[in-house]
Amino acid sequence: EVQLVESGGVVVQPGGSLRLSCAASGFTFDDYTMHWVRQAPGKGLEWVSLISWDGGSTYYADSVKGRFTISRDNSKNSLYLQMNSLRTEDTALYYCAKDNTADSREFDYWGQGTLVTVSS
Amino acid sequence: DIQMTQSPSSLSASVGDRVTITCRASQSISSYLNWYQQKPGKAPKLLIYAASSLQSGVPSRFSGSGSGTDFTLTISSLQPEDFATYYCQQSYSTLVTFGQGTKLEIK
């Protein structure tokens, strides 16, 4: 059974930093591009970032480029999101998601999300 | 970035109704269009990928169509468990974008 379990969400002050983690199981992790998608309270879905199977390619939404860094450790079946210079508008539930097929950018499995609150 | 616009933003319907939700892309995205269902407090669920392919395990009352810039999600006969928010998403561009969502409510 595919499982994605996010962790690391907390309350942080504006300008602060945070690292989210996503532990994957039930599939061959290093076969798939992985993504972070967020959802602000009561709002829609916003794609944040992707990382290729080997970590060689990364992409970011304009809203987080230069502040967030996605990474992965295939030996630990884990995905990460380093979040710096946090803003109140980064407050959201952060999901990790897996590609349906290689490089498809169709998200067939999602975690339960981890809540990041940026507030003073 | 490619903008995705869904209509309507909300919709009231009854069990047994046939419902159609539309999604329009700001440029041609071929058939790189996916649909998700999200229920309150839950992660989104992939329903349709590549515009018209039904994801494994999804009931056949869900169908998708379209190509280029205009797409539709149809639920042929609404069931109680279908009341949720639906999102389209383009996967044509590496910078993925979602529509704003359509909330389907019980009439």
CSV table of C-alpha atoms in Angstrom, one decimal:
chain,number,residue,atom,x,y,z
A,1,GLU,CA,0.0,0.0,0.0
A,2,VAL,CA,1.3,3.4,-1.0
A,3,GLN,CA,1.7,5.8,1.9
A,4,LEU,CA,3.0,9.3,2.1
A,5,VAL,CA,3.3,10.8,5.6
A,6,GLU,CA,4.2,14.5,6.0
A,7,SER,CA,5.6,16.0,9.1
A,8,GLY,CA,7.3,19.2,10.4
A,9,GLY,CA,4.5,21.7,10.2
A,10,VAL,CA,4.4,24.2,13.1
A,11,VAL,CA,3.6,27.8,14.0
A,12,VAL,CA,6.5,30.0,12.9
A,13,GLN,CA,7.1,33.8,12.9
A,14,PRO,CA,7.3,35.7,9.6
A,15,GLY,CA,10.8,35.6,8.3
A,16,GLY,CA,11.5,32.3,10.0
A,17,SER,CA,12.5,28.9,8.5
A,18,LEU,CA,11.0,25.4,8.6
A,19,ARG,CA,11.8,22.0,7.1
A,20,LEU,CA,9.0,19.7,6.1
A,21,SER,CA,9.5,16.0,5.5
A,22,CYS,CA,7.5,13.4,3.7
A,23,ALA,CA,8.1,9.7,4.3
A,24,ALA,CA,7.2,7.4,1.5
A,25,SER,CA,6.5,3.7,1.5
A,26,GLY,CA,4.8,1.0,-0.6
A,27,PHE,CA,6.3,1.9,-4.0
A,28,THR,CA,9.8,2.3,-5.5
A,29,PHE,CA,10.5,5.8,-4.4
A,30,ASP,CA,13.4,6.5,-6.7
A,31,ASP,CA,11.3,5.7,-9.8
A,32,TYR,CA,9.1,8.8,-9.4
A,33,THR,CA,9.1,12.6,-9.5
A,34,MET,CA,7.7,14.0,-6.3
A,35,HIS,CA,5.8,17.2,-5.6
A,36,TRP,CA,4.7,19.5,-2.9
A,37,VAL,CA,1.2,21.1,-3.2
A,38,ARG,CA,-0.3,23.5,-0.6
A,39,GLN,CA,-3.7,24.6,0.3
A,40,ALA,CA,-4.3,27.8,2.3
A,41,PRO,CA,-7.2,27.6,4.8
A,42,GLY,CA,-10.5,27.6,2.9
A,43,LYS,CA,-8.8,28.1,-0.4
A,44,GLY,CA,-7.9,26.0,-3.5
A,45,LEU,CA,-4.8,23.9,-4.4
A,46,GLU,CA,-1.5,25.5,-5.3
A,47,TRP,CA,1.4,23.5,-6.7
A,48,VAL,CA,4.6,24.5,-5.0
A,49,SER,CA,7.6,22.4,-6.3
A,50,LEU,CA,8.7,19.2,-7.9
A,51,ILE,CA,11.9,17.2,-7.9
A,52,SER,CA,12.9,14.5,-10.4
A,53,TRP,CA,13.5,10.9,-9.4
A,54,ASP,CA,17.3,11.5,-9.0
A,55,GLY,CA,17.1,15.0,-7.6
A,56,GLY,CA,18.8,16.4,-10.7
A,57,SER,CA,15.9,18.6,-11.7
A,58,THR,CA,13.8,20.9,-9.5
A,59,TYR,CA,11.1,23.4,-10.3
A,60,TYR,CA,9.3,26.0,-8.2
A,61,ALA,CA,6.2,28.1,-8.3
A,62,ASP,CA,7.0,31.8,-8.7
A,63,SER,CA,5.5,32.5,-5.3
A,64,VAL,CA,8.2,30.4,-3.5
A,65,LYS,CA,11.2,30.6,-5.9
A,66,GLY,CA,14.3,31.7,-4.1
A,67,ARG,CA,12.8,31.0,-0.7
A,68,PHE,CA,12.0,27.3,-0.7
A,69,THR,CA,14.2,24.3,-1.6
A,70,ILE,CA,13.0,20.9,-2.4
A,71,SER,CA,15.2,17.8,-1.9
A,72,ARG,CA,15.0,14.1,-1.5
A,73,ASP,CA,17.0,11.2,0.0
A,74,ASN,CA,16.3,8.1,-2.0
A,75,SER,CA,18.2,5.9,0.5
A,76,LYS,CA,15.6,7.0,3.2
A,77,ASN,CA,12.6,7.2,0.9
A,78,SER,CA,12.1,10.7,2.0
A,79,LEU,CA,11.2,14.1,0.4
A,80,TYR,CA,11.9,17.4,2.0
A,81,LEU,CA,10.9,21.1,1.7
A,82,GLN,CA,13.2,23.7,3.2
A,83,MET,CA,11.2,26.9,3.7
A,84,ASN,CA,13.0,30.1,4.4
A,85,SER,CA,11.9,33.8,4.7
A,86,LEU,CA,8.4,32.6,5.5
A,87,ARG,CA,5.5,35.0,4.9
A,88,THR,CA,2.0,35.0,6.3
A,89,GLU,CA,0.7,34.0,2.9
A,90,ASP,CA,2.7,30.7,3.2
A,91,THR,CA,0.2,29.6,5.8
A,92,ALA,CA,-1.3,26.4,4.4
A,93,LEU,CA,-1.7,22.7,4.6
A,94,TYR,CA,1.3,21.2,2.7
A,95,TYR,CA,0.8,17.9,0.9
A,96,CYS,CA,3.4,15.8,-0.7
A,97,ALA,CA,2.2,13.9,-3.8
A,98,LYS,CA,3.5,11.3,-6.2
A,99,ASP,CA,3.4,11.2,-9.9
A,100,ASN,CA,0.9,8.7,-11.4
A,101,THR,CA,3.5,7.6,-14.0
A,102,ALA,CA,7.0,8.8,-14.5
A,103,ASP,CA,7.1,12.6,-15.2
A,104,SER,CA,3.3,12.7,-15.8
A,105,ARG,CA,2.6,15.4,-13.2
A,106,GLU,CA,-0.7,13.6,-12.5
A,107,PHE,CA,-0.9,13.1,-8.7
A,108,ASP,CA,-2.2,9.7,-7.8
A,109,TYR,CA,-1.3,9.5,-4.2
A,110,TRP,CA,-1.2,12.3,-1.6
A,111,GLY,CA,-0.3,12.5,2.0
A,112,GLN,CA,-2.6,13.7,4.7
A,113,GLY,CA,-0.8,17.1,4.8
A,114,THR,CA,1.1,19.0,7.5
A,115,LEU,CA,-0.1,22.4,8.6
A,116,VAL,CA,2.3,25.4,8.5
A,117,THR,CA,1.1,28.6,10.2
A,118,VAL,CA,3.1,31.8,9.7
A,119,SER,CA,2.1,34.3,12.4
A,120,SER,CA,3.6,36.7,14.8
B,1,ASP,CA,2.0,30.4,-16.4
B,2,ILE,CA,-1.0,28.6,-17.8
B,3,GLN,CA,-4.2,29.9,-16.1
B,4,MET,CA,-7.0,27.4,-15.5
B,5,THR,CA,-10.6,28.7,-15.1
B,6,GLN,CA,-13.4,26.5,-13.8
B,7,SER,CA,-17.1,27.1,-14.1
B,8,PRO,CA,-19.2,27.3,-12.2
B,9,SER,CA,-17.5,28.0,-8.9
B,10,SER,CA,-20.4,26.3,-7.1
B,11,LEU,CA,-23.2,24.2,-8.1
B,12,SER,CA,-26.3,22.8,-6.3
B,13,ALA,CA,-27.7,19.5,-7.6
B,14,SER,CA,-29.8,16.5,-6.5
B,15,VAL,CA,-29.0,12.8,-6.2
B,16,GLY,CA,-29.5,11.3,-9.5
B,17,ASP,CA,-28.8,14.5,-11.5
B,18,ARG,CA,-26.3,14.6,-14.4
B,19,VAL,CA,-23.7,17.3,-13.7
B,20,THR,CA,-21.1,18.9,-15.9
B,21,ILE,CA,-18.2,21.1,-14.7
B,22,THR,CA,-16.1,22.9,-17.2
B,23,CYS,CA,-12.4,23.9,-17.2
B,24,ARG,CA,-10.7,26.3,-19.6
B,25,ALA,CA,-7.0,26.8,-20.1
B,26,SER,CA,-5.4,30.1,-21.1
B,27,GLN,CA,-3.5,28.3,-23.9
B,28,SER,CA,-3.7,24.9,-25.6
B,29,ILE,CA,-2.7,22.1,-23.3
B,30,SER,CA,-3.5,19.2,-25.7
B,31,SER,CA,-5.0,16.5,-23.4
B,32,TYR,CA,-2.8,17.2,-20.4
B,33,LEU,CA,-5.7,17.8,-18.1
B,34,ASN,CA,-6.6,16.0,-14.8
B,35,TRP,CA,-9.5,16.1,-12.5
B,36,TYR,CA,-9.5,15.7,-8.7
B,37,GLN,CA,-12.2,15.4,-6.0
B,38,GLN,CA,-11.6,16.7,-2.6
B,39,LYS,CA,-13.9,16.2,0.4
B,40,PRO,CA,-13.6,18.3,3.6
B,41,GLY,CA,-10.6,17.4,5.7
B,42,LYS,CA,-9.2,15.0,3.1
B,43,ALA,CA,-6.5,15.0,0.5
B,44,PRO,CA,-7.5,15.4,-3.1
B,45,LYS,CA,-8.2,12.2,-5.1
B,46,LEU,CA,-7.3,11.7,-8.7
B,47,LEU,CA,-10.4,10.9,-10.8
B,48,ILE,CA,-9.5,11.5,-14.4
B,49,TYR,CA,-6.1,11.9,-16.1
B,50,ALA,CA,-5.1,12.8,-19.6
B,51,ALA,CA,-8.5,14.5,-20.1
B,52,SER,CA,-10.5,11.3,-20.4
B,53,SER,CA,-8.8,8.3,-18.7
B,54,LEU,CA,-10.5,7.0,-15.6
B,55,GLN,CA,-8.2,6.4,-12.7
B,56,SER,CA,-8.3,2.9,-11.3
B,57,GLY,CA,-11.0,2.4,-8.8
B,58,VAL,CA,-13.0,5.5,-9.8
B,59,PRO,CA,-16.7,4.7,-10.6
B,60,SER,CA,-17.7,4.8,-14.2
B,61,ARG,CA,-20.3,7.5,-13.6
B,62,PHE,CA,-17.3,9.9,-13.8
B,63,SER,CA,-16.1,10.9,-17.3
B,64,GLY,CA,-13.9,13.5,-18.8
B,65,SER,CA,-13.6,15.0,-22.3
B,66,GLY,CA,-12.0,17.8,-24.2
B,67,SER,CA,-8.7,18.8,-25.7
B,68,GLY,CA,-6.9,22.0,-26.5
B,69,THR,CA,-8.3,24.6,-24.1
B,70,ASP,CA,-11.8,23.4,-23.2
B,71,PHE,CA,-12.5,20.4,-21.0
B,72,THR,CA,-15.5,18.9,-19.1
B,73,LEU,CA,-16.0,16.6,-16.1
B,74,THR,CA,-19.3,14.8,-16.1
B,75,ILE,CA,-21.0,12.9,-13.4
B,76,SER,CA,-23.7,10.9,-15.0
B,77,SER,CA,-25.9,10.2,-12.0
B,78,LEU,CA,-24.9,12.0,-8.8
B,79,GLN,CA,-24.5,9.8,-5.7
B,80,PRO,CA,-24.5,11.2,-2.1
B,81,GLU,CA,-20.8,10.6,-1.8
B,82,ASP,CA,-20.1,12.8,-4.8
B,83,PHE,CA,-20.8,16.0,-3.0
B,84,ALA,CA,-17.4,17.6,-2.8
B,85,THR,CA,-15.1,20.1,-4.4
B,86,TYR,CA,-13.6,19.4,-7.8
B,87,TYR,CA,-10.4,20.7,-9.3
B,88,CYS,CA,-8.9,20.6,-12.7
B,89,GLN,CA,-5.2,20.7,-13.2
B,90,GLN,CA,-3.0,21.1,-16.2
B,91,SER,CA,0.1,18.9,-16.5
B,92,TYR,CA,1.2,20.3,-19.9
B,93,SER,CA,3.7,22.7,-18.3
B,94,THR,CA,6.3,21.7,-15.8
B,95,LEU,CA,4.8,24.5,-13.7
B,96,VAL,CA,1.6,22.8,-12.8
B,97,THR,CA,-1.5,24.9,-12.2
B,98,PHE,CA,-4.9,24.1,-10.8
B,99,GLY,CA,-8.3,25.6,-11.4
B,100,GLN,CA,-9.9,27.5,-8.5
B,101,GLY,CA,-12.3,24.6,-7.7
B,102,THR,CA,-16.0,23.9,-8.1
B,103,LYS,CA,-18.0,23.1,-5.0
B,104,LEU,CA,-20.8,20.7,-5.6
B,105,GLU,CA,-23.5,20.9,-3.0
B,106,ILE,CA,-26.7,19.1,-2.3
B,107,LYS,CA,-29.9,20.9,-3.5
